[in-house]
Amino acid sequence: MVEVTVTPQSSLADRPVRIRVRGLSPSQLVTLRAWLKDEQGECFQSRAFFRADGAGEVDPGLHAALGGSYSGVWPMGLFWFLQPDTLFRRLVKRDVAGSPFRVRLEVLDGLCLGTDPREQPLGSCEAERWYVGPGVQRVPIREGRVRGALFLPP
């Protein structure tokens, strides 16, 4: 059974996570895909191709991506290289305090170039990426022509 893990599963968006895939055949060629839907329902995806090591594992922090959205060793590459399915869209988080981005991480057999997020993965997991830490208070600012928000730590 193929297992995909992200550690920690829930974290702040600027914190690194570790992605690991276990249970593959040695030297198996796979596609790791990350995707999410933003608050407007727009889909953003990234993918990277990897060859499993002798133990049947893939770790983007140790193993170089052979191609896809990026190549080389980029531990956070699947998050950094998310691209919209629709041209000229930007990934923007509006509700920073109320909900996280939920990023779906999937491993697919072979080289998968399609953009259909319904392809059958060998394994998957979900990572929560928060933009405000626990206990942080958001105070709206309206002073003259200045508009903004002040985030106060607990």
XYZ file of N, CA and C in Angstrom:
462
model
N 0.841 -1.189 0.000
C 0.000 0.000 0.000
C 0.886 1.253 0.000
N 0.583 2.174 -0.870
C 1.353 3.408 -0.987
C 0.821 4.419 0.019
N 1.734 5.041 0.758
C 1.363 6.012 1.783
C 2.058 7.340 1.504
N 1.271 8.421 1.495
C 1.795 9.775 1.343
C 1.581 10.482 2.676
N 2.632 11.097 3.207
C 2.505 11.837 4.460
C 3.104 13.225 4.305
N 2.527 14.166 5.030
C 3.085 15.507 5.139
C 3.173 15.812 6.626
N 4.359 16.262 7.058
C 4.607 16.510 8.477
C 5.142 17.916 8.668
N 4.495 18.747 9.490
C 3.214 18.530 10.149
C 2.054 18.673 9.161
N 0.966 18.032 9.473
C -0.205 18.039 8.593
C -0.865 19.418 8.572
N -0.808 20.131 9.686
C -1.374 21.470 9.791
C -0.270 22.421 10.230
N -0.053 23.496 9.452
C 1.028 24.419 9.774
C 0.750 25.781 9.172
N 1.531 26.762 9.601
C 1.452 28.087 9.007
C 2.021 28.034 7.588
N 1.496 28.877 6.719
C 1.849 28.846 5.295
C 3.321 29.145 5.033
N 4.000 29.840 5.937
C 5.411 30.153 5.714
C 6.352 29.154 6.384
N 5.820 28.090 6.947
C 6.633 27.070 7.608
C 6.861 25.882 6.673
N 8.073 25.334 6.681
C 8.331 24.168 5.830
C 7.658 22.914 6.370
N 7.320 22.023 5.470
C 6.780 20.712 5.830
C 7.629 19.657 5.129
N 7.497 18.424 5.588
C 8.223 17.317 4.963
C 7.215 16.387 4.300
N 7.422 16.134 3.023
C 6.560 15.238 2.261
C 7.325 13.939 2.048
N 6.656 12.808 2.305
C 7.279 11.503 2.069
C 6.277 10.562 1.449
N 6.762 9.741 0.555
C 5.962 8.686 -0.061
C 6.657 7.369 0.246
N 5.890 6.404 0.759
C 6.424 5.071 1.076
C 5.552 4.011 0.414
N 6.128 2.830 0.225
C 5.359 1.711 -0.293
C 5.420 1.551 -1.799
N 6.313 2.254 -2.449
C 6.477 2.122 -3.897
C 7.445 0.975 -4.197
N 7.486 0.565 -5.426
C 8.492 -0.405 -5.866
C 9.814 0.327 -6.023
N 10.941 -0.358 -5.775
C 12.235 0.295 -5.998
C 12.353 0.783 -7.441
N 12.833 1.995 -7.604
C 13.034 2.652 -8.914
C 11.746 2.931 -9.680
N 10.596 2.860 -9.015
C 9.319 3.152 -9.684
C 9.252 4.632 -10.040
N 8.796 4.931 -11.250
C 8.629 6.298 -11.715
C 7.222 6.765 -11.324
N 7.146 7.880 -10.592
C 5.851 8.376 -10.117
C 5.749 9.884 -10.323
N 4.513 10.354 -10.258
C 4.222 11.782 -10.292
C 3.654 12.171 -8.942
N 4.261 13.175 -8.316
C 3.686 13.770 -7.105
C 2.940 15.014 -7.555
N 1.685 15.117 -7.155
C 0.868 16.260 -7.548
C 0.295 16.918 -6.303
N 0.314 18.233 -6.288
C -0.350 19.021 -5.246
C -1.413 19.857 -5.932
N -2.582 19.950 -5.322
C -3.618 20.817 -5.877
C -4.522 21.316 -4.770
N -5.127 22.464 -5.043
C -6.086 23.062 -4.111
C -7.082 23.869 -4.904
N -8.203 24.132 -4.254
C -9.185 25.062 -4.817
C -9.193 26.273 -3.907
N -9.085 27.466 -4.521
C -9.085 28.686 -3.716
C -10.515 29.050 -3.316
N -10.664 30.190 -2.697
C -11.977 30.599 -2.169
C -12.992 30.901 -3.260
N -12.525 31.103 -4.499
C -13.447 31.318 -5.619
C -13.679 30.028 -6.403
N -13.094 28.913 -5.955
C -13.280 27.637 -6.622
C -12.298 27.379 -7.752
N -11.313 28.257 -7.920
C -10.302 28.082 -8.963
C -9.284 27.022 -8.519
N -8.920 26.137 -9.431
C -7.987 25.057 -9.123
C -6.551 25.485 -9.450
N -5.635 25.198 -8.532
C -4.209 25.445 -8.700
C -3.500 24.109 -8.526
N -2.532 23.811 -9.390
C -1.837 22.531 -9.356
C -0.347 22.691 -9.578
N 0.391 21.736 -9.051
C 1.803 21.570 -9.394
C 2.067 20.072 -9.420
N 3.117 19.692 -10.126
C 3.472 18.274 -10.199
C 4.971 18.150 -10.385
N 5.497 17.038 -9.919
C 6.914 16.748 -10.104
C 7.062 15.239 -10.294
N 8.000 14.864 -11.167
C 8.242 13.456 -11.463
C 9.448 12.977 -10.664
N 9.308 11.807 -10.053
C 10.375 11.246 -9.226
C 10.575 9.774 -9.550
N 11.782 9.291 -9.286
C 12.061 7.867 -9.323
C 12.309 7.452 -7.875
N 11.552 6.451 -7.412
C 11.688 5.988 -6.026
C 13.087 5.431 -5.790
N 13.552 5.537 -4.555
C 14.868 4.997 -4.215
C 14.781 3.478 -4.048
N 15.861 2.858 -3.610
C 15.922 1.406 -3.459
C 14.956 0.857 -2.432
N 14.530 1.704 -1.487
C 13.561 1.279 -0.466
C 12.118 1.554 -0.898
N 11.928 2.101 -2.101
C 10.572 2.400 -2.573
C 10.003 3.661 -1.964
N 10.882 4.622 -1.656
C 10.449 5.875 -1.037
C 10.826 7.067 -1.912
N 10.038 8.136 -1.749
C 10.329 9.422 -2.390
C 10.238 10.494 -1.322
N 11.253 11.336 -1.256
C 11.285 12.479 -0.342
C 11.778 13.680 -1.150
N 10.879 14.633 -1.492
C 11.304 15.791 -2.299
C 12.402 16.628 -1.655
N 12.624 16.468 -0.356
C 13.705 17.178 0.313
C 15.063 16.519 0.106
N 15.054 15.261 -0.348
C 16.297 14.526 -0.577
C 16.483 14.116 -2.033
N 15.389 13.802 -2.700
C 15.453 13.306 -4.074
C 15.124 14.429 -5.053
N 15.860 14.461 -6.148
C 15.647 15.496 -7.161
C 14.442 15.156 -8.037
N 13.611 16.160 -8.288
C 12.519 16.002 -9.249
C 13.137 15.932 -10.640
N 12.626 15.013 -11.460
C 13.158 14.816 -12.810
C 12.524 15.749 -13.828
N 11.465 16.447 -13.411
C 10.751 17.359 -14.307
C 9.372 17.627 -13.750
N 8.547 18.268 -14.563
C 7.207 18.660 -14.122
C 7.160 20.166 -13.949
N 6.605 20.621 -12.843
C 6.536 22.056 -12.558
C 7.898 22.632 -12.197
N 8.809 21.780 -11.786
C 10.174 22.183 -11.434
C 11.071 20.957 -11.561
N 12.359 21.161 -11.457
C 13.297 20.041 -11.415
C 14.362 20.354 -10.375
N 14.968 19.316 -9.845
C 15.980 19.472 -8.804
C 15.387 19.206 -7.434
N 16.200 19.466 -6.410
C 15.787 19.231 -5.027
C 15.165 20.512 -4.464
N 13.853 20.492 -4.310
C 13.097 21.604 -3.740
C 12.138 21.006 -2.708
N 12.485 21.007 -1.426
C 11.618 20.383 -0.419
C 10.186 20.918 -0.432
N 9.990 22.196 -0.748
C 8.665 22.805 -0.754
C 8.185 23.115 -2.179
N 8.821 22.529 -3.171
C 8.512 22.823 -4.562
C 7.058 22.630 -4.940
N 6.425 21.584 -4.418
C 5.022 21.339 -4.771
C 4.115 22.469 -4.294
N 4.486 23.146 -3.223
C 3.701 24.281 -2.723
C 4.088 25.567 -3.456
N 5.364 25.766 -3.698
C 5.844 27.006 -4.298
C 5.482 27.152 -5.763
N 5.328 26.047 -6.470
C 5.100 26.106 -7.909
C 3.647 25.840 -8.301
N 2.700 26.056 -7.404
C 1.282 25.908 -7.739
C 0.906 26.908 -8.832
N 0.265 26.426 -9.892
C -0.147 27.262 -11.017
C -1.644 27.117 -11.247
N -2.316 28.190 -11.689
C -3.763 28.109 -11.926
C -4.089 27.307 -13.178
N -5.242 26.641 -13.157
C -5.728 25.973 -14.368
C -6.187 26.996 -15.399
N -6.666 28.151 -14.926
C -7.106 29.236 -15.799
C -6.021 30.303 -15.821
N -5.614 30.709 -17.020
C -4.561 31.713 -17.137
C -4.915 33.016 -16.426
N -3.898 33.683 -15.937
C -3.975 35.011 -15.334
C -4.713 35.048 -13.996
N -4.872 33.916 -13.348
C -5.438 33.889 -11.989
C -4.285 33.910 -11.003
N -4.545 34.492 -9.838
C -3.530 34.531 -8.784
C -4.056 33.816 -7.560
N -3.157 33.151 -6.853
C -3.518 32.477 -5.619
C -3.464 33.492 -4.487
N -4.660 33.896 -4.014
C -4.770 34.913 -2.974
C -5.668 34.362 -1.875
N -5.234 34.504 -0.642
C -6.037 34.082 0.508
C -6.692 35.309 1.102
N -8.014 35.369 1.017
C -8.749 36.525 1.542
C -9.131 36.330 3.011
N -9.684 35.173 3.341
C -10.094 34.882 4.720
C -8.911 34.269 5.463
N -7.955 35.113 5.861
C -6.715 34.612 6.443
C -6.906 33.998 7.825
N -7.884 34.472 8.581
C -8.045 33.994 9.952
C -9.069 32.873 10.080
N -10.007 32.765 9.138
C -11.118 31.841 9.324
C -10.910 30.431 8.840
N -10.052 30.238 7.841
C -9.889 28.900 7.277
C -8.526 28.785 6.600
N -7.988 27.563 6.517
C -6.708 27.366 5.830
C -6.926 27.024 4.366
N -5.849 27.060 3.604
C -5.855 26.408 2.298
C -5.658 24.928 2.575
N -6.461 24.097 1.954
C -6.309 22.647 2.084
C -5.670 22.138 0.792
N -4.420 21.729 0.906
C -3.658 21.279 -0.252
C -3.694 19.760 -0.286
N -4.166 19.215 -1.389
C -4.242 17.763 -1.578
C -2.948 17.304 -2.241
N -2.265 16.344 -1.624
C -1.036 15.774 -2.160
C -1.328 14.354 -2.612
N -0.979 14.039 -3.856
C -1.273 12.728 -4.424
C -0.048 12.179 -5.127
N 0.074 10.859 -5.120
C 1.111 10.184 -5.896
C 0.403 9.340 -6.949
N 0.852 9.503 -8.204
C 0.263 8.794 -9.345
C 1.341 7.950 -10.005
N 0.944 6.814 -10.543
C 1.887 5.911 -11.188
C 2.349 6.481 -12.524
N 3.651 6.483 -12.759
C 4.207 6.940 -14.027
C 4.226 8.447 -14.159
N 4.400 8.909 -15.389
C 4.413 10.338 -15.686
C 3.007 10.767 -16.066
N 2.374 11.570 -15.232
C 1.010 12.037 -15.492
C 1.056 13.522 -15.818
N 0.676 13.842 -17.026
C 0.719 15.227 -17.489
C -0.645 15.883 -17.501
N -1.698 15.116 -17.329
C -3.055 15.656 -17.376
C -3.333 16.620 -16.249
N -4.356 17.436 -16.428
C -4.724 18.426 -15.407
C -5.998 18.035 -14.667
N -6.492 16.829 -14.893
C -7.735 16.392 -14.268
C -7.472 15.947 -12.837
N -7.967 16.699 -11.824
C -7.709 16.321 -10.434
C -8.456 15.055 -10.014
N -9.229 14.428 -10.916
C -9.956 13.207 -10.560
C -9.219 11.938 -10.983
N -7.997 12.054 -11.518
C -7.215 10.869 -11.843
C -7.032 10.038 -10.578
N -6.990 8.712 -10.728
C -6.905 7.830 -9.567
C -5.483 7.774 -9.007
N -5.267 8.305 -7.800
C -3.936 8.269 -7.208
C -3.652 6.921 -6.533
N -2.358 6.597 -6.403
C -1.940 5.422 -5.637
C -2.095 5.685 -4.140
N -1.926 6.934 -3.744
C -2.061 7.346 -2.353
C -2.205 8.851 -2.295
N -2.753 9.347 -1.185
C -2.946 10.789 -1.059
C -3.045 11.190 0.409
N -2.906 12.468 0.656
C -3.127 13.052 1.979
C -3.454 14.522 1.789
N -3.787 15.194 2.873
C -4.149 16.602 2.800
C -3.347 17.387 3.826
N -2.880 18.563 3.414
C -2.138 19.460 4.299
C -2.930 20.746 4.471
N -2.987 21.238 5.691
C -3.626 22.526 5.973
C -2.542 23.580 6.082
N -2.719 24.678 5.339
C -1.768 25.779 5.371
C -2.496 27.020 5.885
N -2.244 27.376 7.144
C -2.892 28.509 7.801
C -2.095 29.785 7.569
N -2.779 30.916 7.582
C -2.126 32.209 7.401
C -2.082 33.026 8.686
N -2.795 32.566 9.706
C -2.779 33.223 11.011
C -2.659 32.128 12.059
N -1.738 32.310 13.007
C -1.518 31.312 14.049
C -2.635 31.306 15.080
N -2.675 30.255 15.903
C -3.700 30.154 16.934
C -3.597 31.301 17.938
N -4.726 31.868 18.268
C -4.783 32.934 19.264
C -4.458 34.321 18.759
N -4.086 34.457 17.487
C -3.767 35.774 16.927
C -5.068 36.538 16.705
N -5.068 37.787 17.147
C -6.260 38.630 17.032
C -6.088 39.590 15.858
N -7.132 39.700 15.038
C -7.118 40.609 13.881
C -7.945 41.845 14.234
N -7.312 43.026 14.153
C -7.981 44.285 14.465
C -8.025 45.129 13.189
N -9.236 45.398 12.660
C -9.330 46.239 11.468
C -8.882 47.671 11.776
N -8.205 48.303 10.823
C -7.712 49.674 10.974
C -8.409 50.555 9.932
N -9.043 51.612 10.413
C -9.651 52.626 9.541
C -9.361 53.974 10.178
N -8.367 54.624 9.642
C -7.953 55.916 10.184
C -7.721 56.854 9.017
N -8.618 57.813 8.799
C -8.502 58.694 7.638
C -8.611 57.869 6.365
N -7.586 57.993 5.509
C -7.572 57.211 4.265
C -6.817 55.895 4.403
N -6.341 55.607 5.592
C -5.573 54.378 5.819
C -6.530 53.226 6.133
N -6.360 52.129 5.432
C -7.139 50.917 5.670
C -6.163 49.768 5.826
N -6.441 48.882 6.766
C -5.561 47.738 6.955
C -6.035 46.863 8.079
N -5.151 46.012 8.546
C -5.454 45.116 9.648
C -4.195 44.959 10.478
N -4.388 44.958 11.779
C -3.315 44.753 12.728
C -3.497 43.359 13.310
N -2.454 42.524 13.238
C -2.511 41.183 13.792
C -1.713 41.158 15.074
N -2.393 40.899 16.185
C -1.770 40.908 17.506
C -1.536 39.483 17.995
N -0.326 39.184 18.449
C -0.078 37.832 18.971
C -0.832 37.613 20.281
N -1.022 36.355 20.646
C -1.759 36.084 21.892
C -1.025 36.625 23.117
